[in-house]
Amino acid sequence: MDRRSFVIGGAAAAGALAAGPAFAQDVFPSHAITIINAFPPGGVNDLVTRPLATAMEPILKQPVVVETKAGAGGQVGAQVGASAKPDGYTLLSHNTGISGYAEVDKLFDRPPKATRADFVTLARLVADPVVLLVNDQQPYKTLKDFVDDARQRPNTVLYSSGGLYGATHLPMALLATAAGGLQLRHLPTNGGGPAITAILGNNVQATAQTVSASLTHIKSGKLRPLALYGGTRSKVLPEVPTLKELGYDVEYYLWAGLFAPRGLPPAVFATLRDATRRAVQDPEFRSAMDKVETPIAYQDADEFRAWWDADARRMAAVIKQIGRVEPR
């Protein structure tokens, strides 16, 4: 071999070695994935996201870290998720509230901070009916007791939610309308957990939260369920009537889903979609959901997107019904 051939061959080998790491970087995932949880501890997203992350780790063979970015009824986390680099390393765990953010911005004549077009759906994970709750210091034993008192004392009964126009504000607005225009006072907080803390501390008299997030407090007697928003009675609260049984045409579920920023490469999308599907089937994830009495209601990416489109129309109608409410 002459010197010229050796130099050319050596350069080619060096190029192949140099290309090795670049090729390896294209293999997804090559490092930890972060799931942004848009709500504080104690709410349905927190209860679902952490065991899901644990189940995804052995499938993806990388750490899956849950990072809480709570605030503004989930809007802070949604904005972080929407603005993240669409490389698959930042995902978003969110719920029903994400459906109406653009409609809220429209109410206030401001540019939307995040729209549904900013996200790719990976999966709907759960869909949990909410339940109307009062604390143990209240006299209400039935929904009729609650509604009658609210009618007699307008703007006196106070309820908590996870934030203005959020997933636990909307069901109270639906009930208020269905009951003929109840005038209730609203204490928005930064998530389902803080909203439950507010009612446990008797800072409010009522709230609408998921069965899973409130069941421990119901069993302890600290919270009293008056009516369920589901289409059928809950298996774990069989004595609690549905709103429809009581004559109110209201049905509402708080769902939680997994999203990625728009622009995700197809191969990365396929990997995450498959990993999420397999994680939901994992026995340990299912056991974790059973422990918190959260019904798994999995929908794959395409089915979830279609369902989300319909849900957004429902939520937009409720937001218009609420109207413009200035944040405190």
Coordinates of C-alpha atoms in Angstrom, one line a residue:
M1 CA 0.0 0.0 0.0
D2 CA 1.4 3.4 -1.0
R3 CA 1.4 6.4 1.3
R4 CA -1.5 8.0 -0.6
S5 CA -3.7 5.0 -0.2
F6 CA -3.0 4.8 3.5
V7 CA -3.9 8.4 4.0
I8 CA -7.2 8.1 2.1
G9 CA -8.0 4.8 4.0
G10 CA -7.1 6.4 7.3
A11 CA -9.3 9.4 6.6
A12 CA -12.2 7.2 5.7
A13 CA -11.8 5.2 8.9
A14 CA -11.6 8.4 10.9
G15 CA -14.8 9.7 9.3
A16 CA -16.6 6.5 10.1
L17 CA -15.5 6.7 13.7
A18 CA -16.6 10.4 13.9
A19 CA -20.0 9.5 12.4
G20 CA -20.5 6.8 15.1
P21 CA -21.5 9.1 18.0
A22 CA -23.7 11.2 15.7
F23 CA -25.6 8.1 14.6
A24 CA -25.9 7.0 18.2
Q25 CA -27.5 10.4 19.0
D26 CA -30.2 9.7 16.6
V27 CA -31.4 6.6 18.5
F28 CA -34.3 7.6 20.7
P29 CA -34.2 7.8 23.6
S30 CA -30.6 8.3 24.5
H31 CA -31.1 10.0 27.8
A32 CA -33.7 10.8 30.5
I33 CA -37.3 11.9 29.5
T34 CA -39.2 14.5 31.5
I35 CA -42.9 14.5 31.9
I36 CA -44.3 17.9 33.0
N37 CA -47.1 17.5 35.5
A38 CA -49.2 20.6 35.3
F39 CA -50.8 20.2 38.7
P40 CA -49.7 19.9 42.3
P41 CA -49.4 16.7 44.3
G42 CA -52.7 15.1 45.4
G43 CA -54.7 15.6 42.2
V44 CA -55.5 13.0 39.5
N45 CA -52.6 13.9 37.3
D46 CA -50.1 13.4 40.1
L47 CA -51.7 10.1 41.0
V48 CA -51.5 8.8 37.4
T49 CA -48.3 10.3 36.1
R50 CA -45.9 9.0 38.7
P51 CA -46.8 5.3 38.3
L52 CA -46.9 5.7 34.5
A53 CA -43.4 7.1 34.5
T54 CA -42.2 4.2 36.5
A55 CA -43.8 1.8 34.1
M56 CA -42.3 3.5 31.1
E57 CA -38.7 3.4 32.3
P58 CA -38.0 -0.3 31.6
I59 CA -39.7 0.0 28.2
L60 CA -37.7 3.0 27.1
K61 CA -34.6 1.9 29.0
Q62 CA -34.0 5.5 30.2
P63 CA -35.1 7.4 33.4
V64 CA -38.5 9.0 33.1
V65 CA -38.7 12.0 35.5
V66 CA -41.9 13.7 36.6
E67 CA -41.4 17.5 37.1
T68 CA -44.3 19.5 38.6
K69 CA -45.0 22.9 36.9
A70 CA -48.3 23.9 38.5
G71 CA -50.2 27.2 38.4
A72 CA -53.1 29.0 36.8
G73 CA -55.3 26.0 36.7
G74 CA -52.8 24.0 34.7
Q75 CA -52.0 26.7 32.2
V76 CA -48.4 27.2 33.4
G77 CA -47.5 23.5 32.7
A78 CA -49.4 23.6 29.4
Q79 CA -47.3 26.6 28.2
V80 CA -44.0 24.8 29.3
G81 CA -45.1 21.7 27.4
A82 CA -46.1 23.7 24.3
S83 CA -42.8 25.6 24.1
A84 CA -40.6 22.6 24.7
K85 CA -38.3 21.3 22.0
P86 CA -40.3 18.7 20.0
D87 CA -37.6 16.0 20.3
G88 CA -39.6 13.6 22.6
Y89 CA -37.6 14.4 25.8
T90 CA -40.3 16.7 27.2
L91 CA -43.8 15.4 27.5
L92 CA -46.9 16.9 29.2
S93 CA -49.4 15.3 31.6
H94 CA -52.6 17.3 31.6
N95 CA -56.3 17.0 32.0
T96 CA -59.8 18.2 30.9
G97 CA -58.8 21.9 31.6
I98 CA -56.4 22.0 28.6
S99 CA -59.4 21.8 26.3
G100 CA -60.6 25.3 27.0
Y101 CA -57.5 27.5 27.4
A102 CA -57.8 29.2 24.0
E103 CA -61.5 29.9 24.6
V104 CA -60.6 31.6 27.9
D105 CA -58.0 33.8 26.2
K106 CA -60.7 34.7 23.6
L107 CA -62.9 35.8 26.5
F108 CA -60.2 38.2 27.6
D109 CA -59.3 39.4 24.1
R110 CA -55.7 38.2 24.4
P111 CA -53.6 36.1 22.2
P112 CA -53.7 32.4 23.2
K113 CA -50.7 31.2 25.1
A114 CA -51.3 27.6 24.1
T115 CA -53.8 26.0 21.8
R116 CA -54.7 22.4 21.1
A117 CA -52.8 22.7 17.8
D118 CA -49.6 23.0 19.9
F119 CA -49.8 19.4 21.0
V120 CA -49.6 15.9 19.7
T121 CA -51.8 13.4 21.6
L122 CA -50.1 10.2 22.8
A123 CA -52.8 8.7 24.9
R124 CA -55.8 9.3 27.2
L125 CA -55.0 7.4 30.4
V126 CA -57.9 7.7 32.8
A127 CA -61.4 9.3 32.9
D128 CA -62.7 9.7 36.4
P129 CA -66.1 11.1 37.2
V130 CA -66.1 13.9 39.7
V131 CA -68.2 13.9 42.8
L132 CA -69.9 16.9 44.6
L133 CA -68.4 17.0 48.1
V134 CA -69.1 18.9 51.3
N135 CA -67.0 18.7 54.5
D136 CA -68.1 17.1 57.7
Q137 CA -68.8 20.5 59.3
Q138 CA -71.7 21.2 56.9
P139 CA -75.3 20.3 57.5
Y140 CA -76.0 19.1 54.0
K141 CA -77.0 15.4 53.8
T142 CA -78.4 15.4 50.2
L143 CA -78.0 17.3 47.0
K144 CA -81.4 18.8 47.7
D145 CA -80.2 20.2 51.0
F146 CA -77.3 21.8 49.3
V147 CA -79.2 23.3 46.4
D148 CA -82.0 24.6 48.6
D149 CA -79.6 26.4 50.9
A150 CA -77.7 27.9 48.0
R151 CA -80.9 29.2 46.5
Q152 CA -82.0 30.7 49.8
R153 CA -78.5 32.3 50.5
P154 CA -77.2 33.5 47.1
N155 CA -73.4 34.2 46.9
T156 CA -72.9 32.7 50.4
V157 CA -71.9 29.1 49.8
L158 CA -68.3 28.9 48.9
Y159 CA -66.6 26.2 46.8
S160 CA -63.0 25.5 45.8
S161 CA -61.6 24.4 42.5
G162 CA -58.2 23.8 41.0
G163 CA -58.3 27.1 39.2
L164 CA -60.4 29.5 37.1
Y165 CA -61.9 27.7 34.1
G166 CA -60.0 24.6 35.1
A167 CA -61.2 21.0 35.2
T168 CA -62.8 21.3 38.6
H169 CA -64.3 24.7 38.1
L170 CA -66.3 23.6 35.1
P171 CA -68.4 20.9 36.8
M172 CA -69.6 23.4 39.4
A173 CA -70.6 25.8 36.7
L174 CA -72.6 23.0 35.0
L175 CA -74.4 22.1 38.2
A176 CA -75.2 25.8 38.9
T177 CA -76.8 26.2 35.5
A178 CA -78.7 22.9 35.7
A179 CA -80.1 23.9 39.1
G180 CA -81.6 27.0 37.6
G181 CA -78.7 29.5 38.1
L182 CA -77.3 28.9 41.6
Q183 CA -75.2 31.8 42.7
L184 CA -72.2 30.3 44.4
R185 CA -68.9 31.9 45.5
H186 CA -65.7 30.5 44.0
L187 CA -62.2 30.0 45.6
P188 CA -59.8 29.0 42.8
T189 CA -56.6 27.4 43.9
N190 CA -53.5 26.0 42.1
G191 CA -54.8 22.4 41.6
G192 CA -57.0 19.6 42.8
G193 CA -54.8 18.9 45.9
P194 CA -54.9 22.5 47.2
A195 CA -58.7 22.6 46.5
I196 CA -59.2 19.5 48.6
T197 CA -57.0 21.0 51.3
A198 CA -59.2 24.1 51.3
I199 CA -62.4 22.1 52.0
L200 CA -60.7 19.9 54.6
G201 CA -59.7 23.1 56.4
N202 CA -63.3 24.4 56.2
N203 CA -62.1 27.4 54.1
V204 CA -64.9 26.4 51.7
Q205 CA -68.0 24.4 52.1
A206 CA -68.0 22.4 48.8
T207 CA -65.9 21.2 45.9
A208 CA -66.2 18.9 42.9
Q209 CA -63.2 16.5 42.7
T210 CA -62.5 13.1 41.3
V211 CA -63.5 10.0 43.2
S212 CA -59.9 8.8 43.3
A213 CA -58.5 12.1 44.7
S214 CA -61.1 12.3 47.4
L215 CA -61.9 8.7 48.3
T216 CA -59.5 8.5 51.3
H217 CA -61.2 11.6 52.8
I218 CA -64.7 10.2 52.1
K219 CA -63.8 6.9 53.8
S220 CA -62.4 8.8 56.8
G221 CA -65.7 10.8 57.1
K222 CA -64.0 14.2 56.5
L223 CA -65.8 14.7 53.2
R224 CA -69.4 13.8 52.4
P225 CA -70.3 12.9 48.8
L226 CA -73.7 14.3 47.7
A227 CA -73.9 13.4 44.0
L228 CA -71.8 11.8 41.3
Y229 CA -71.3 13.4 37.8
G230 CA -70.8 10.0 36.1
G231 CA -73.3 8.3 33.8
T232 CA -73.6 5.4 36.3
R233 CA -73.0 5.0 40.0
S234 CA -69.4 4.4 41.1
K235 CA -68.5 0.9 42.2
V236 CA -66.6 2.3 45.2
L237 CA -69.4 4.7 46.1
P238 CA -72.5 2.7 45.2
E239 CA -74.7 4.6 47.7
V240 CA -74.1 8.0 46.0
P241 CA -76.7 8.9 43.3
T242 CA -75.8 10.4 40.0
L243 CA -76.9 13.9 39.1
K244 CA -79.0 12.3 36.3
E245 CA -80.8 10.1 38.8
L246 CA -81.6 13.3 40.8
G247 CA -83.1 15.1 37.8
Y248 CA -80.1 17.1 36.5
D249 CA -79.0 16.5 33.0
V250 CA -75.3 16.8 33.8
E251 CA -72.5 14.3 33.1
Y252 CA -68.8 15.1 33.5
Y253 CA -65.5 13.3 33.7
L254 CA -62.0 14.6 34.6
W255 CA -59.7 12.8 32.2
A256 CA -55.9 12.7 32.2
G257 CA -53.8 12.3 29.1
L258 CA -50.2 12.4 27.8
F259 CA -49.1 14.9 25.2
A260 CA -46.0 16.0 23.3
P261 CA -45.1 19.3 21.6
R262 CA -46.2 19.7 18.0
G263 CA -43.5 18.7 15.5
L264 CA -42.5 15.4 17.0
P265 CA -40.5 13.3 14.5
P266 CA -42.6 10.3 13.3
A267 CA -40.2 7.7 14.6
V268 CA -40.0 9.4 18.1
F269 CA -43.8 9.6 18.1
A270 CA -44.1 5.9 17.3
T271 CA -41.7 5.0 20.1
L272 CA -43.5 7.1 22.7
R273 CA -47.0 5.9 21.6
D274 CA -46.0 2.3 21.9
A275 CA -44.2 2.8 25.2
T276 CA -47.3 4.5 26.7
R277 CA -49.6 1.8 25.4
R278 CA -47.4 -0.9 27.0
A279 CA -47.0 1.1 30.2
V280 CA -50.8 1.3 30.7
Q281 CA -51.0 -2.5 30.3
D282 CA -48.2 -3.0 32.9
P283 CA -49.6 -4.9 36.0
E284 CA -47.8 -2.6 38.4
F285 CA -49.4 0.5 36.8
R286 CA -52.8 -1.2 36.9
S287 CA -52.3 -2.1 40.5
A288 CA -51.4 1.5 41.3
M289 CA -54.6 2.7 39.7
D290 CA -56.6 0.1 41.5
K291 CA -55.2 1.3 44.8
V292 CA -56.4 4.9 44.2
E293 CA -59.7 3.7 42.7
T294 CA -58.9 5.4 39.4
P295 CA -60.6 3.8 36.3
I296 CA -58.2 3.3 33.4
A297 CA -59.8 4.6 30.3
Y298 CA -57.1 4.2 27.7
Q299 CA -57.4 5.7 24.3
D300 CA -54.6 5.5 21.7
A301 CA -53.3 8.6 20.0
D302 CA -55.7 8.9 17.1
E303 CA -58.8 7.9 19.1
F304 CA -57.8 10.3 21.8
R305 CA -57.4 13.2 19.4
A306 CA -60.9 12.7 18.0
W307 CA -62.3 12.5 21.5
W308 CA -60.4 15.6 22.5
D309 CA -61.8 17.6 19.6
A310 CA -65.4 16.7 20.8
D311 CA -64.5 17.4 24.5
A312 CA -63.1 20.8 23.5
R313 CA -66.4 21.8 22.0
R314 CA -68.2 20.8 25.2
M315 CA -65.7 22.8 27.4
A316 CA -65.9 25.8 25.1
A317 CA -69.7 25.9 25.7
V318 CA -69.2 25.8 29.5
I319 CA -66.6 28.5 29.4
K320 CA -68.9 30.8 27.4
Q321 CA -71.6 30.1 29.9
I322 CA -69.3 31.1 32.8
G323 CA -68.3 34.3 31.0
R324 CA -65.5 36.6 31.8
V325 CA -64.3 36.2 35.4
E326 CA -61.4 38.4 36.5
P327 CA -58.6 36.5 38.3
R328 CA -58.1 37.5 41.9

